[in-house]
Amino acid sequence: MNGKQRMVEQSKQWLCDALINLMAQENFQDISITEIAQTAELSRKTFYHSFKNKEAVINYLCDQLFDQYFEQLLQQKPQVGEMMLKTTFDIFLNFWWQKRDLIQLLIRQGLFDHMNEIWQQKAIPRYQQFAAPWHVHGTPTQVNYVMAFQLGGFTNILRVWLGQDHPESPEQIKDLMLLAAQQLADSLNTN
Amino acid sequence: MNGKQRMVEQSKQWLCDALINLMAQENFQDISITEIAQTAELSRKTFYHSFKNKEAVINYLCDQLFDQYFEQLLQQKPQVGEMMLKTTFDIFLNFWWQKRDLIQLLIRQGLFDHMNEIWQQKAIPRYQQFAAPWHVHGTPTQVNYVMAFQLGGFTNILRVWLGQDHPESPEQIKDLMLLAAQQLADSLNTN
DNA sequence: AAACAAAGGAAACATTTGTTACCTTTGTTT
DNA sequence: AAACAAAGGTAACAAATGTTTCCTTTGTTT
């Protein structure tokens, strides 16, 4: 990355930070582009040079988040069986626990759905690089739907978990999830 | 409902229909309020009387959809075990199959996430009226997270299913889901 | 039937948005 | 070092948004 690109990235980051700061005090809908630019100490022109609109800033922010998440996931030592399930839960829960302030802000502003859209688009192709936390076999279509189910399930747990004012610790959620998974399996098998 | 309220509801419906028709041809972002009002043969004032903005129209639309869905779900004969799982899948898949034109429109316009947000908010409290398709027991917190997982999973399957130009028939998806559920259970038990 | 309340229409309004033109600054290239 | 390309700043612009005022129409109340 050369100096010119660094300048552009820096501006984008400043605008992002400005929007996040404003969102802590004001409703997303009511924040104007002028306000963001002023807070970032940049001109409105620079905003429109960096982003198409307010939503694009959120997109950029979410892109960064997911790249960070998948980086952590890729560093995971290859594992199998139950250990893999636990490791995947650990990474998932701890990552979002670290980012909880930002996520809670997004949830409160009704932007979690927006993040989810980006997650789904980026995650499905990327997940082909990994084995699923539980073993999946079958036709590509079958695998795809099982993936979609898991992905949607995890994301929604994240929504409920961090949507609370005082969310439980990652450890508590982990135990909860393992128990729930086991129960789900039991109930499906005994039916 | 008296005549006055009927008039208001009728206007809302006309504006809704107008927006849907316009969305089939034009990008949601690029549709102006003026355009919607003109298509509905109502004044811009009437639009702002009925809705806060364009997004509110989508909210209204989604609210209607979910009320219809839960009505169907409530008519379901009380059942237990595997039959209940199949019945729930049937209602879910057939309902959305009927509405597939609208859902596909929403997905293409990047509004599925918006619908999802409304679904989640309305569904979690409402689901307390039902037993889950598979048996869930435990603390209220545990039940809540298992519910969230299932709900998120189903919704995401809907996204993947109807996001395609030529989605599979509901019967095919049903078989796929039952198989996937069984597999999930097996893999969790053998780990 | 008369009075009233609420909805819709017309039109004007300030604000915000997104775009453009022109100029200055700054990093890259040769 | 000079020429160049790209980014940022200022300012103006048309278009759209959301709000308001005033007036007409329509259904409800008494």
XYZ file of C-alpha atoms (C1' of nucleotides) in Angstrom:
442
model
C 0.000 0.000 0.000
C 1.493 3.318 -1.132
C 1.021 6.777 0.364
C -1.896 7.700 -1.881
C -3.881 4.613 -0.955
C -3.008 5.117 2.709
C -4.497 8.603 2.523
C -7.755 7.240 1.106
C -7.936 4.456 3.687
C -7.214 6.931 6.454
C -10.038 9.209 5.298
C -12.414 6.243 5.156
C -11.406 5.254 8.672
C -11.903 8.763 10.008
C -15.347 8.930 8.420
C -16.200 5.518 9.877
C -15.073 6.573 13.345
C -17.046 9.793 13.037
C -20.218 7.903 12.161
C -19.763 5.469 15.053
C -19.268 8.330 17.491
C -22.343 10.103 16.206
C -24.402 6.900 16.369
C -23.722 6.651 20.081
C -25.620 9.903 20.594
C -27.982 10.296 17.652
C -30.328 8.175 15.565
C -28.700 6.798 12.412
C -31.511 8.104 10.203
C -31.091 11.633 11.551
C -27.331 11.839 11.012
C -26.560 13.928 7.925
C -23.564 13.553 5.623
C -22.558 17.113 6.514
C -22.491 16.143 10.180
C -20.293 13.089 9.522
C -17.857 15.124 7.427
C -17.667 17.871 10.055
C -17.043 15.360 12.860
C -14.296 13.718 10.793
C -12.911 17.191 10.009
C -13.174 16.505 6.286
C -15.264 18.084 3.547
C -18.519 16.678 2.248
C -16.765 16.183 -1.073
C -14.301 13.802 0.534
C -17.180 11.838 1.991
C -18.750 11.364 -1.423
C -15.333 10.499 -2.805
C -14.937 7.707 -0.248
C -18.498 6.373 0.036
C -21.690 6.333 -2.006
C -23.863 7.092 1.041
C -24.290 6.480 4.779
C -25.126 2.798 4.257
C -21.851 2.289 2.376
C -19.967 3.327 5.529
C -21.750 0.585 7.459
C -20.929 -1.870 4.662
C -17.261 -0.938 4.881
C -17.319 -1.361 8.650
C -18.985 -4.776 8.393
C -16.564 -5.911 5.685
C -13.668 -5.122 8.005
C -15.318 -6.993 10.884
C -15.835 -10.141 8.875
C -12.361 -10.120 7.400
C -11.032 -9.956 10.963
C -13.309 -12.816 12.022
C -12.306 -15.125 9.192
C -8.662 -14.358 9.792
C -9.051 -15.677 13.354
C -10.990 -18.676 12.077
C -8.269 -19.543 9.558
C -5.632 -19.512 12.298
C -7.552 -22.301 14.009
C -5.571 -25.534 14.184
C -7.317 -28.199 12.092
C -9.321 -30.386 14.455
C -11.984 -33.035 14.295
C -14.974 -34.185 16.280
C -16.206 -32.596 19.438
C -13.054 -30.514 19.970
C -13.714 -28.765 16.663
C -17.249 -27.847 17.663
C -15.967 -26.365 20.921
C -13.107 -24.497 19.236
C -15.432 -22.987 16.644
C -17.845 -21.861 19.369
C -14.932 -20.392 21.313
C -13.672 -18.328 18.413
C -17.171 -17.197 17.489
C -18.169 -16.175 20.996
C -14.905 -14.560 22.003
C -14.557 -12.571 18.802
C -18.013 -11.018 19.092
C -17.578 -10.529 22.825
C -14.558 -8.345 22.043
C -16.613 -6.363 19.534
C -19.716 -6.200 21.697
C -19.818 -2.394 22.044
C -19.973 -1.951 18.288
C -22.467 -4.791 17.791
C -24.733 -3.475 20.512
C -24.645 -0.073 18.834
C -25.615 -1.652 15.500
C -28.421 -3.667 17.082
C -29.837 -0.613 18.847
C -29.747 1.360 15.592
C -31.616 -1.396 13.727
C -28.552 -2.117 11.594
C -27.927 -5.686 12.679
C -29.990 -6.941 9.751
C -27.736 -4.951 7.448
C -24.673 -6.619 8.948
C -26.353 -9.985 8.611
C -26.892 -9.457 4.886
C -23.185 -8.800 4.394
C -22.249 -11.765 6.616
C -24.384 -14.138 4.580
C -23.037 -12.948 1.241
C -19.428 -13.199 2.335
C -19.701 -16.281 4.538
C -21.314 -18.838 2.246
C -18.531 -18.794 -0.386
C -15.836 -18.504 2.295
C -17.116 -21.428 4.343
C -16.226 -23.738 1.500
C -12.647 -23.250 2.710
C -13.475 -24.984 5.994
C -15.090 -28.095 7.202
C -18.326 -27.322 9.040
C -18.113 -27.568 12.824
C -20.256 -30.703 12.602
C -19.780 -33.198 9.869
C -21.853 -32.584 6.737
C -22.072 -34.910 3.775
C -24.387 -35.209 0.780
C -24.968 -33.403 -2.502
C -23.650 -29.840 -2.868
C -27.243 -28.623 -2.566
C -27.741 -30.489 0.699
C -24.477 -29.194 2.119
C -25.447 -25.678 1.089
C -28.754 -25.783 2.943
C -27.243 -27.304 6.081
C -24.618 -24.543 6.012
C -27.314 -21.908 5.572
C -29.213 -23.306 8.533
C -26.170 -23.288 10.804
C -25.030 -19.859 9.693
C -28.461 -18.341 10.199
C -28.757 -20.032 13.570
C -25.417 -18.755 14.852
C -26.062 -15.231 13.648
C -29.422 -15.157 15.336
C -27.964 -16.370 18.601
C -25.534 -13.467 18.311
C -28.474 -11.082 17.864
C -30.310 -12.370 20.924
C -27.142 -12.581 23.016
C -25.760 -9.099 22.390
C -29.172 -7.511 21.955
C -29.428 -7.530 25.751
C -28.195 -4.635 27.850
C -26.173 -6.968 30.061
C -25.265 -10.014 27.947
C -24.066 -13.228 29.579
C -20.339 -14.048 29.450
C -19.082 -16.054 26.427
C -18.497 -19.077 28.699
C -22.111 -19.147 29.819
C -23.363 -18.946 26.229
C -20.954 -21.670 25.186
C -22.331 -24.095 27.762
C -25.837 -23.103 26.781
C -25.163 -23.751 23.110
C -23.512 -27.106 23.642
C -26.413 -28.188 25.799
C -28.921 -26.922 23.240
C -27.121 -28.728 20.410
C -27.150 -31.966 22.376
C -30.818 -31.592 23.203
C -31.699 -30.860 19.593
C -29.897 -34.016 18.531
C -31.602 -36.124 21.219
C -35.068 -34.869 20.340
C -34.544 -35.509 16.626
C -33.360 -39.043 17.262
C -36.088 -40.099 19.683
C -38.945 -38.717 17.541
C -63.526 -1.079 11.204
C -65.535 1.992 10.177
C -65.516 3.854 6.877
C -62.847 6.324 7.903
C -60.395 3.615 8.930
C -61.203 1.662 5.773
C -60.245 4.700 3.698
C -56.877 4.958 5.443
C -56.197 1.231 5.065
C -57.175 1.380 1.411
C -54.760 4.264 0.794
C -51.982 2.337 2.537
C -52.717 -0.700 0.412
C -52.692 1.323 -2.805
C -49.367 2.881 -1.858
C -47.988 -0.575 -1.019
C -49.124 -1.992 -4.338
C -47.665 0.997 -6.155
C -44.271 0.469 -4.509
C -44.275 -3.251 -5.333
C -45.102 -2.554 -8.958
C -42.363 0.046 -9.193
C -39.841 -2.285 -7.520
C -40.345 -4.823 -10.300
C -38.936 -2.307 -12.778
C -36.777 0.085 -10.811
C -34.211 0.025 -8.013
C -35.715 0.619 -4.561
C -33.215 3.361 -3.760
C -34.081 5.245 -6.953
C -37.861 5.212 -6.407
C -39.035 8.621 -5.167
C -42.033 9.305 -2.937
C -43.498 11.430 -5.737
C -43.299 8.435 -8.057
C -45.058 6.142 -5.563
C -47.823 8.681 -4.964
C -48.324 9.211 -8.696
C -48.489 5.467 -9.367
C -51.026 5.060 -6.558
C -52.927 8.086 -7.939
C -52.682 9.817 -4.570
C -50.953 13.009 -3.494
C -47.551 13.148 -1.840
C -49.310 14.516 1.230
C -51.365 11.329 1.522
C -48.179 9.284 1.382
C -46.666 11.191 4.283
C -49.956 10.910 6.106
C -49.888 7.103 5.803
C -46.165 6.367 6.162
C -43.063 7.982 7.598
C -40.923 7.048 4.598
C -40.296 4.361 1.973
C -38.963 1.890 4.554
C -42.186 2.180 6.552
C -44.085 0.842 3.541
C -41.871 -2.242 3.539
C -42.431 -2.604 7.292
C -46.173 -2.497 6.779
C -45.919 -5.093 4.011
C -43.785 -7.402 6.156
C -46.116 -7.008 9.134
C -49.021 -8.170 6.982
C -47.017 -11.141 5.690
C -46.123 -12.361 9.157
C -49.615 -11.948 10.498
C -50.819 -14.126 7.631
C -48.123 -16.699 8.364
C -48.888 -16.976 12.055
C -52.586 -17.232 11.307
C -51.865 -20.343 9.227
C -49.579 -21.691 11.916
C -52.242 -21.264 14.610
C -54.758 -23.221 12.519
C -52.390 -26.181 12.693
C -53.878 -29.171 14.504
C -51.919 -29.841 17.697
C -49.481 -32.661 16.987
C -46.496 -34.291 18.563
C -43.262 -35.957 17.524
C -42.125 -36.384 13.968
C -45.519 -35.487 12.476
C -45.284 -32.080 14.077
C -41.865 -31.430 12.571
C -43.205 -32.357 9.128
C -46.368 -30.266 9.533
C -44.383 -27.223 10.590
C -42.043 -27.620 7.622
C -45.055 -28.021 5.330
C -46.717 -24.819 6.504
C -43.449 -22.897 6.380
C -42.469 -24.048 2.918
C -45.902 -23.822 1.306
C -46.639 -20.396 2.711
C -43.443 -18.882 1.377
C -43.773 -20.767 -1.883
C -47.111 -19.011 -2.402
C -45.467 -15.664 -1.689
C -42.333 -16.411 -3.692
C -42.770 -13.607 -6.250
C -42.833 -10.987 -3.516
C -39.976 -12.573 -1.546
C -37.804 -12.859 -4.627
C -38.474 -9.187 -5.323
C -37.418 -8.293 -1.770
C -34.276 -10.440 -1.979
C -33.229 -8.888 -5.297
C -33.754 -5.406 -3.875
C -31.586 -6.181 -0.824
C -34.603 -5.903 1.477
C -34.647 -9.459 2.799
C -32.563 -8.413 5.786
C -35.153 -5.766 6.544
C -37.886 -8.405 6.510
C -35.759 -10.644 8.694
C -35.452 -7.926 11.338
C -39.243 -7.639 11.549
C -39.657 -11.440 11.581
C -37.278 -11.811 14.503
C -38.902 -9.066 16.550
C -42.394 -10.406 16.023
C -41.592 -14.115 16.067
C -39.739 -14.560 19.343
C -42.589 -13.335 21.580
C -45.204 -15.077 19.411
C -43.450 -18.430 19.456
C -44.130 -18.700 23.136
C -47.698 -19.529 22.062
C -46.477 -22.733 20.399
C -44.428 -25.713 21.221
C -41.228 -25.749 19.139
C -41.274 -28.215 16.220
C -38.794 -30.286 18.170
C -39.071 -30.716 21.881
C -37.183 -28.118 23.919
C -36.809 -28.125 27.665
C -34.620 -26.265 30.116
C -34.443 -22.805 31.659
C -36.260 -19.940 29.867
C -32.858 -18.654 28.750
C -31.951 -22.009 27.222
C -35.292 -22.306 25.453
C -34.871 -18.760 24.135
C -31.481 -19.488 22.585
C -32.619 -22.778 21.042
C -35.603 -20.915 19.575
C -33.328 -18.176 18.233
C -31.106 -20.781 16.612
C -33.998 -22.535 14.910
C -35.658 -19.320 13.811
C -32.445 -17.945 12.335
C -31.775 -21.237 10.623
C -35.194 -21.440 8.997
C -35.101 -17.850 7.829
C -31.714 -18.322 6.263
C -32.851 -21.430 4.434
C -35.676 -19.300 3.063
C -33.125 -16.760 1.864
C -30.995 -19.337 0.079
C -34.003 -21.185 -1.318
C -35.908 -18.264 -2.816
C -32.764 -16.282 -3.610
C -32.346 -18.516 -6.649
C -33.904 -17.658 -10.008
C -35.477 -21.100 -10.260
C -36.025 -22.373 -6.704
C -36.700 -26.032 -6.031
C -40.278 -27.128 -5.247
C -41.356 -27.074 -1.565
C -41.423 -30.904 -1.550
C -37.768 -31.123 -2.592
C -36.720 -28.643 0.097
C -38.758 -30.501 2.688
C -36.952 -33.768 1.992
C -33.659 -31.919 2.024
C -34.391 -30.320 5.386
C -35.538 -33.510 7.040
C -32.423 -35.268 5.818
C -30.219 -32.405 6.993
C -31.873 -32.385 10.428
C -31.316 -36.116 10.774
C -27.703 -35.800 9.714
C -27.099 -32.961 12.125
C -28.479 -35.081 14.949
C -26.371 -38.102 13.952
C -23.154 -36.104 13.759
C -23.761 -34.496 17.141
C -24.411 -37.848 18.759
C -21.438 -39.734 17.334
C -18.923 -36.987 18.159
C -79.757 18.325 9.283
C -75.847 20.727 11.353
C -71.511 20.581 13.488
C -67.407 18.329 13.756
C -63.241 15.636 12.997
C -60.271 13.556 10.084
C -58.500 12.570 5.339
C -56.999 14.214 0.968
C -55.302 17.836 -2.429
C -52.394 21.972 -3.880
C -48.631 24.494 -3.197
C -44.915 26.545 -0.951
C -40.897 25.868 2.110
C -36.350 24.760 4.362
C -33.134 20.974 4.450
C -30.559 17.359 2.734
C -28.742 14.768 -0.919
C -25.971 13.694 -4.627
C -23.441 15.903 -8.531
C -20.561 19.125 -10.841
C -17.013 22.727 -11.929
C -12.927 24.792 -10.642
C -8.919 25.225 -7.933
C -5.153 23.687 -4.594
C -2.340 20.258 -2.505
C 0.276 16.088 -2.390
C 2.306 11.865 -3.612
C 4.142 9.238 -7.831
C 6.739 8.898 -12.173
C 10.174 9.615 -15.389
C 13.357 18.632 -10.689
C 9.348 18.726 -13.707
C 5.228 16.710 -15.189
C 1.479 14.154 -13.906
C -2.356 11.920 -11.609
C -5.234 11.635 -7.957
C -7.165 13.427 -3.561
C -9.101 17.179 -0.975
C -11.436 21.911 -0.487
C -14.936 25.511 -1.837
C -18.958 26.570 -3.824
C -22.818 26.206 -6.648
C -26.557 23.255 -8.432
C -30.797 20.429 -9.371
C -33.543 17.069 -7.320
C -35.746 14.797 -3.515
C -37.233 14.793 1.217
C -39.923 15.967 4.904
C -42.894 19.742 6.808
C -46.300 23.251 6.845
C -50.270 26.187 5.508
C -54.626 26.638 3.635
C -58.481 24.693 1.544
C -61.886 20.958 0.075
C -64.117 16.630 0.728
C -66.116 12.963 3.339
C -67.615 10.156 7.017
C -69.175 10.382 12.013
C -71.828 12.443 15.872
C -75.412 14.482 18.201
